[in-house]
C-alpha positions in Angstrom: 106.5 94.8 87.3 108.6 95.2 84.1 105.4 95.4 81.9 103.9 98.0 84.3 107.0 100.2 84.2 107.3 100.0 80.4 103.6 100.8 79.9 103.4 103.7 82.4 106.7 105.2 81.4 105.6 105.5 77.8 102.3 107.0 78.9 103.9 109.5 81.3 106.6 110.6 78.8 104.0 111.1 76.1 101.9 113.2 78.5 104.9 115.3 79.3 105.7 115.8 75.7 102.1 116.7 74.7 101.2 119.0 77.6 101.6 122.6 76.5 101.3 123.8 80.1 104.3 121.8 81.2 107.1 124.4 81.4 109.8 121.8 82.3 109.4 119.5 79.3 112.9 120.0 77.9 114.5 119.7 81.3 112.5 116.5 82.2 113.3 114.8 78.9 116.9 115.8 79.2 117.1 114.2 82.7 115.3 111.0 81.4 117.7 110.9 78.4 120.8 111.4 80.6 119.7 108.5 82.9 119.0 106.3 79.8 122.5 106.9 78.5 123.9 105.3 81.6 122.3 101.9 80.8 123.0 99.8 77.7 119.5 98.4 77.6 117.7 101.8 77.3 117.0 103.1 73.8 116.2 106.7 74.7 114.6 107.6 78.1 114.8 106.0 81.5 111.8 107.0 83.7 111.8 104.3 86.4 114.7 103.1 88.4 115.7 99.5 87.6 115.6 98.0 91.0 112.5 96.7 92.7 112.3 97.1 96.4 108.6 96.6 97.2 107.4 97.7 100.6 104.4 96.0 102.1 101.8 98.5 103.1 100.4 96.4 106.0 99.0 99.1 108.3 97.6 102.6 108.2 100.7 103.8 110.1 103.1 102.4 107.3 100.9 103.9 104.6 101.0 107.3 106.3 104.7 107.1 106.7 105.2 106.3 103.0 102.8 109.1 101.9 104.6 111.6 104.1 107.9 110.5 102.5 106.4 111.0 99.0 104.8 114.3 99.9 108.1 115.6 101.2 110.2 114.7 98.1 109.6 118.0 96.3 110.4 119.9 99.6 113.7 117.9 100.1 114.6 118.6 96.4 114.1 122.3 97.0 111.3 122.7 94.4 108.8 123.9 97.0 108.7 124.9 100.7 105.6 123.0 101.6 104.3 119.6 100.3 101.0 121.3 99.5 102.8 123.7 97.2 103.5 120.9 94.7 100.7 121.1 92.2 100.2 117.4 91.5 100.7 116.2 95.1 98.0 114.4 97.0 99.3 116.3 100.0 96.9 119.0 98.7 94.0 116.6 99.0 94.9 115.8 102.6 94.7 119.5 103.2 91.2 119.5 101.8 92.2 120.9 98.3 90.6 118.6 95.7 91.0 120.9 92.8 93.8 119.1 90.9 93.7 115.4 91.9 90.8 113.2 92.9 91.7 110.6 95.5 89.9 108.4 98.0 90.2 108.6 101.8 93.3 106.3 101.8 95.1 108.3 99.1 94.5 106.3 95.9 93.5 108.0 92.7 89.8 108.1 92.3 
């Protein structure tokens, strides 16, 4: 898990830094840097949380519950009013909008 987090955090931060269309670059990097300063073992940015609390996705009902939770995060944070309003949310795909992300019928990236 540590290797996965290290690899993906570097890739995602690089993508944020290099994306000219990302209007929140400075704010995002500031938030990652602020989180990193709270930990002695972080050199600059902290992207992932340090704890690992895996949840077994053992049924379609549990998968749907977790997807609903993820889809509602931007709503709960006050960024959007509907899950489908978040540009990079797979909630859009479940509403038959496949213009941004490509996913399979379960919800995994295609």
